[in-house]
Amino acid sequence: MKNTALQLAEYYEKETTYKMRNVIEFIQLWISMVIMVVLTALTIVSSETATIRPKNPAAGQVMELQVEKPLA
């Protein structure tokens, strides 16, 4: 009887350990997925920011060039 109880206890201990490992791996997977999504979003935002170029204030102004003729 003791031997059977011991075998049953060991079986449930192994099963619980196995389930716990699976839960831990599942949580690690989801944390990795969240980190991946955040890094992807940051990369996209960073690349969008790098491609945005403000207008050059000098480009919008009309410049007139006056050429003076020398008095000769």
mmCIF file of N, CA and C in Angstrom:
data_model
loop_
_atom_site.group_PDB
_atom_site.id
_atom_site.type_symbol
_atom_site.label_atom_id
_atom_site.label_comp_id
_atom_site.label_asym_id
_atom_site.label_seq_id
_atom_site.Cartn_x
_atom_site.Cartn_y
_atom_site.Cartn_z
ATOM 1 N N MET A 1 0.819 -1.191 0.000
ATOM 2 C CA MET A 1 0.000 0.000 0.000
ATOM 3 C C MET A 1 0.869 1.264 0.000
ATOM 4 N N LYS A 2 1.916 1.211 0.853
ATOM 5 C CA LYS A 2 2.813 2.371 0.903
ATOM 6 C C LYS A 2 3.510 2.579 -0.435
ATOM 7 N N ASN A 3 3.893 1.510 -1.034
ATOM 8 C CA ASN A 3 4.600 1.586 -2.309
ATOM 9 C C ASN A 3 3.702 2.198 -3.386
ATOM 10 N N THR A 4 2.457 1.796 -3.421
ATOM 11 C CA THR A 4 1.508 2.342 -4.385
ATOM 12 C C THR A 4 1.267 3.826 -4.130
ATOM 13 N N ALA A 5 1.132 4.211 -2.878
ATOM 14 C CA ALA A 5 0.939 5.620 -2.531
ATOM 15 C C ALA A 5 2.164 6.433 -2.937
ATOM 16 N N LEU A 6 3.339 5.871 -2.732
ATOM 17 C CA LEU A 6 4.572 6.564 -3.105
ATOM 18 C C LEU A 6 4.660 6.727 -4.618
ATOM 19 N N GLN A 7 4.312 5.676 -5.360
ATOM 20 C CA GLN A 7 4.323 5.767 -6.821
ATOM 21 C C GLN A 7 3.322 6.800 -7.318
ATOM 22 N N LEU A 8 2.142 6.816 -6.708
ATOM 23 C CA LEU A 8 1.114 7.787 -7.083
ATOM 24 C C LEU A 8 1.577 9.215 -6.779
ATOM 25 N N ALA A 9 2.216 9.405 -5.627
ATOM 26 C CA ALA A 9 2.722 10.727 -5.256
ATOM 27 C C ALA A 9 3.803 11.178 -6.225
ATOM 28 N N GLU A 10 4.686 10.272 -6.593
ATOM 29 C CA GLU A 10 5.745 10.618 -7.545
ATOM 30 C C GLU A 10 5.160 10.951 -8.917
ATOM 31 N N TYR A 11 4.159 10.207 -9.317
ATOM 32 C CA TYR A 11 3.507 10.473 -10.605
ATOM 33 C C TYR A 11 2.899 11.873 -10.625
ATOM 34 N N TYR A 12 2.157 12.215 -9.570
ATOM 35 C CA TYR A 12 1.528 13.539 -9.532
ATOM 36 C C TYR A 12 2.560 14.652 -9.412
ATOM 37 N N GLU A 13 3.659 14.358 -8.719
ATOM 38 C CA GLU A 13 4.729 15.358 -8.613
ATOM 39 C C GLU A 13 5.348 15.615 -9.979
ATOM 40 N N LYS A 14 5.616 14.548 -10.726
ATOM 41 C CA LYS A 14 6.181 14.709 -12.066
ATOM 42 C C LYS A 14 5.203 15.429 -12.988
ATOM 43 N N GLU A 15 3.940 15.060 -12.890
ATOM 44 C CA GLU A 15 2.928 15.710 -13.730
ATOM 45 C C GLU A 15 2.802 17.200 -13.391
ATOM 46 N N THR A 16 2.818 17.524 -12.105
ATOM 47 C CA THR A 16 2.729 18.930 -11.682
ATOM 48 C C THR A 16 3.962 19.704 -12.147
ATOM 49 N N THR A 17 5.136 19.080 -12.025
ATOM 50 C CA THR A 17 6.368 19.726 -12.484
ATOM 51 C C THR A 17 6.306 19.969 -13.988
ATOM 52 N N TYR A 18 5.809 18.993 -14.722
ATOM 53 C CA TYR A 18 5.680 19.127 -16.173
ATOM 54 C C TYR A 18 4.722 20.264 -16.530
ATOM 55 N N LYS A 19 3.582 20.322 -15.847
ATOM 56 C CA LYS A 19 2.615 21.396 -16.108
ATOM 57 C C LYS A 19 3.213 22.756 -15.762
ATOM 58 N N MET A 20 3.959 22.817 -14.663
ATOM 59 C CA MET A 20 4.568 24.079 -14.244
ATOM 60 C C MET A 20 5.589 24.542 -15.278
ATOM 61 N N ARG A 21 6.386 23.618 -15.808
ATOM 62 C CA ARG A 21 7.347 23.984 -16.850
ATOM 63 C C ARG A 21 6.631 24.520 -18.082
ATOM 64 N N ASN A 22 5.542 23.871 -18.450
ATOM 65 C CA ASN A 22 4.784 24.342 -19.609
ATOM 66 C C ASN A 22 4.212 25.729 -19.380
ATOM 67 N N VAL A 23 3.719 25.982 -18.193
ATOM 68 C CA VAL A 23 3.171 27.309 -17.879
ATOM 69 C C VAL A 23 4.276 28.356 -17.939
ATOM 70 N N ILE A 24 5.439 28.033 -17.383
ATOM 71 C CA ILE A 24 6.559 28.982 -17.390
ATOM 72 C C ILE A 24 7.021 29.255 -18.827
ATOM 73 N N GLU A 25 7.106 28.215 -19.639
ATOM 74 C CA GLU A 25 7.503 28.409 -21.035
ATOM 75 C C GLU A 25 6.458 29.225 -21.796
ATOM 76 N N PHE A 26 5.196 29.005 -21.498
ATOM 77 C CA PHE A 26 4.122 29.764 -22.144
ATOM 78 C C PHE A 26 4.207 31.246 -21.767
ATOM 79 N N ILE A 27 4.453 31.517 -20.499
ATOM 80 C CA ILE A 27 4.589 32.915 -20.049
ATOM 81 C C ILE A 27 5.813 33.559 -20.695
ATOM 82 N N GLN A 28 6.926 32.830 -20.754
ATOM 83 C CA GLN A 28 8.131 33.367 -21.397
ATOM 84 C C GLN A 28 7.885 33.648 -22.876
ATOM 85 N N LEU A 29 7.125 32.773 -23.523
ATOM 86 C CA LEU A 29 6.805 32.986 -24.932
ATOM 87 C C LEU A 29 6.005 34.266 -25.115
ATOM 88 N N TRP A 30 4.996 34.477 -24.283
ATOM 89 C CA TRP A 30 4.173 35.682 -24.409
ATOM 90 C C TRP A 30 4.956 36.944 -24.089
ATOM 91 N N ILE A 31 5.840 36.871 -23.105
ATOM 92 C CA ILE A 31 6.677 38.040 -22.802
ATOM 93 C C ILE A 31 7.585 38.351 -23.989
ATOM 94 N N SER A 32 8.146 37.318 -24.599
ATOM 95 C CA SER A 32 8.987 37.524 -25.781
ATOM 96 C C SER A 32 8.188 38.120 -26.933
ATOM 97 N N MET A 33 6.957 37.661 -27.107
ATOM 98 C CA MET A 33 6.104 38.199 -28.175
ATOM 99 C C MET A 33 5.795 39.682 -27.930
ATOM 100 N N VAL A 34 5.496 40.035 -26.691
ATOM 101 C CA VAL A 34 5.210 41.440 -26.368
ATOM 102 C C VAL A 34 6.440 42.299 -26.629
ATOM 103 N N ILE A 35 7.608 41.817 -26.200
ATOM 104 C CA ILE A 35 8.844 42.569 -26.439
ATOM 105 C C ILE A 35 9.093 42.723 -27.934
ATOM 106 N N MET A 36 8.838 41.667 -28.706
ATOM 107 C CA MET A 36 9.039 41.732 -30.152
ATOM 108 C C MET A 36 8.106 42.766 -30.785
ATOM 109 N N VAL A 37 6.853 42.777 -30.365
ATOM 110 C CA VAL A 37 5.900 43.741 -30.919
ATOM 111 C C VAL A 37 6.306 45.169 -30.565
ATOM 112 N N VAL A 38 6.730 45.382 -29.334
ATOM 113 C CA VAL A 38 7.155 46.723 -28.911
ATOM 114 C C VAL A 38 8.386 47.167 -29.704
ATOM 115 N N LEU A 39 9.359 46.280 -29.871
ATOM 116 C CA LEU A 39 10.557 46.641 -30.634
ATOM 117 C C LEU A 39 10.228 46.908 -32.099
ATOM 118 N N THR A 40 9.313 46.128 -32.659
ATOM 119 C CA THR A 40 8.897 46.370 -34.041
ATOM 120 C C THR A 40 8.217 47.718 -34.166
ATOM 121 N N ALA A 41 7.340 48.038 -33.225
ATOM 122 C CA ALA A 41 6.655 49.336 -33.251
ATOM 123 C C ALA A 41 7.655 50.484 -33.111
ATOM 124 N N LEU A 42 8.605 50.335 -32.206
ATOM 125 C CA LEU A 42 9.625 51.380 -32.046
ATOM 126 C C LEU A 42 10.465 51.541 -33.309
ATOM 127 N N THR A 43 10.770 50.440 -33.968
ATOM 128 C CA THR A 43 11.537 50.510 -35.213
ATOM 129 C C THR A 43 10.740 51.231 -36.298
ATOM 130 N N ILE A 44 9.465 50.931 -36.392
ATOM 131 C CA ILE A 44 8.626 51.588 -37.399
ATOM 132 C C ILE A 44 8.509 53.076 -37.110
ATOM 133 N N VAL A 45 8.268 53.423 -35.848
ATOM 134 C CA VAL A 45 8.165 54.842 -35.487
ATOM 135 C C VAL A 45 9.482 55.546 -35.745
ATOM 136 N N SER A 46 10.593 54.886 -35.429
ATOM 137 C CA SER A 46 11.903 55.482 -35.638
ATOM 138 C C SER A 46 12.157 55.707 -37.129
ATOM 139 N N SER A 47 11.795 54.741 -37.953
ATOM 140 C CA SER A 47 12.022 54.916 -39.390
ATOM 141 C C SER A 47 11.096 55.975 -39.969
ATOM 142 N N GLU A 48 9.883 56.075 -39.448
ATOM 143 C CA GLU A 48 8.972 57.135 -39.898
ATOM 144 C C GLU A 48 9.534 58.500 -39.525
ATOM 145 N N THR A 49 10.067 58.605 -38.333
ATOM 146 C CA THR A 49 10.638 59.877 -37.890
ATOM 147 C C THR A 49 11.856 60.236 -38.728
ATOM 148 N N ALA A 50 12.630 59.252 -39.099
ATOM 149 C CA ALA A 50 13.840 59.524 -39.883
ATOM 150 C C ALA A 50 13.503 59.981 -41.296
ATOM 151 N N THR A 51 12.351 59.580 -41.838
ATOM 152 C CA THR A 51 12.011 59.971 -43.204
ATOM 153 C C THR A 51 11.254 61.292 -43.270
ATOM 154 N N ILE A 52 10.773 61.776 -42.141
ATOM 155 C CA ILE A 52 10.069 63.062 -42.141
ATOM 156 C C ILE A 52 11.115 64.166 -42.183
ATOM 157 N N ARG A 53 10.998 65.040 -43.187
ATOM 158 C CA ARG A 53 11.941 66.152 -43.306
ATOM 159 C C ARG A 53 11.134 67.453 -43.263
ATOM 160 N N PRO A 54 11.457 68.322 -42.333
ATOM 161 C CA PRO A 54 10.739 69.597 -42.275
ATOM 162 C C PRO A 54 11.081 70.458 -43.490
ATOM 163 N N LYS A 55 10.166 71.331 -43.837
ATOM 164 C CA LYS A 55 10.415 72.223 -44.966
ATOM 165 C C LYS A 55 11.547 73.167 -44.625
ATOM 166 N N ASN A 56 12.358 73.417 -45.619
ATOM 167 C CA ASN A 56 13.456 74.352 -45.446
ATOM 168 C C ASN A 56 12.881 75.765 -45.502
ATOM 169 N N PRO A 57 13.029 76.564 -44.459
ATOM 170 C CA PRO A 57 12.448 77.903 -44.473
ATOM 171 C C PRO A 57 13.040 78.786 -45.567
ATOM 172 N N ALA A 58 14.276 78.543 -45.944
ATOM 173 C CA ALA A 58 14.911 79.360 -46.974
ATOM 174 C C ALA A 58 14.400 78.991 -48.363
ATOM 175 N N ALA A 59 13.905 77.777 -48.537
ATOM 176 C CA ALA A 59 13.449 77.344 -49.851
ATOM 177 C C ALA A 59 12.136 78.027 -50.239
ATOM 178 N N GLY A 60 11.369 78.450 -49.278
ATOM 179 C CA GLY A 60 10.090 79.088 -49.578
ATOM 180 C C GLY A 60 10.221 80.568 -49.922
ATOM 181 N N GLN A 61 11.364 81.152 -49.663
ATOM 182 C CA GLN A 61 11.545 82.578 -49.934
ATOM 183 C C GLN A 61 12.030 82.775 -51.363
ATOM 184 N N VAL A 62 11.540 83.834 -51.976
ATOM 185 C CA VAL A 62 11.979 84.186 -53.323
ATOM 186 C C VAL A 62 13.155 85.141 -53.172
ATOM 187 N N MET A 63 14.222 84.771 -53.777
ATOM 188 C CA MET A 63 15.408 85.616 -53.684
ATOM 189 C C MET A 63 15.593 86.339 -55.007
ATOM 190 N N GLU A 64 15.787 87.633 -54.927
ATOM 191 C CA GLU A 64 16.034 88.420 -56.130
ATOM 192 C C GLU A 64 17.505 88.760 -56.166
ATOM 193 N N LEU A 65 18.076 88.551 -57.294
ATOM 194 C CA LEU A 65 19.485 88.837 -57.477
ATOM 195 C C LEU A 65 19.595 90.033 -58.403
ATOM 196 N N GLN A 66 20.202 91.087 -57.901
ATOM 197 C CA GLN A 66 20.380 92.290 -58.709
ATOM 198 C C GLN A 66 21.839 92.373 -59.127
ATOM 199 N N VAL A 67 22.032 92.512 -60.386
ATOM 200 C CA VAL A 67 23.371 92.626 -60.911
ATOM 201 C C VAL A 67 23.575 94.088 -61.309
ATOM 202 N N GLU A 68 24.584 94.679 -60.748
ATOM 203 C CA GLU A 68 24.871 96.073 -61.077
ATOM 204 C C GLU A 68 25.936 96.109 -62.153
ATOM 205 N N LYS A 69 25.693 96.958 -63.129
ATOM 206 C CA LYS A 69 26.654 97.087 -64.213
ATOM 207 C C LYS A 69 27.728 98.083 -63.767
ATOM 208 N N PRO A 70 28.961 97.760 -64.049
ATOM 209 C CA PRO A 70 30.012 98.701 -63.667
ATOM 210 C C PRO A 70 29.957 99.947 -64.549
ATOM 211 N N LEU A 71 30.302 101.051 -63.947
ATOM 212 C CA LEU A 71 30.310 102.329 -64.677
ATOM 213 C C LEU A 71 31.637 102.455 -65.437
ATOM 214 N N ALA A 72 31.625 102.225 -66.676
ATOM 215 C CA ALA A 72 32.857 102.342 -67.433
ATOM 216 C C ALA A 72 32.686 103.180 -68.666
#
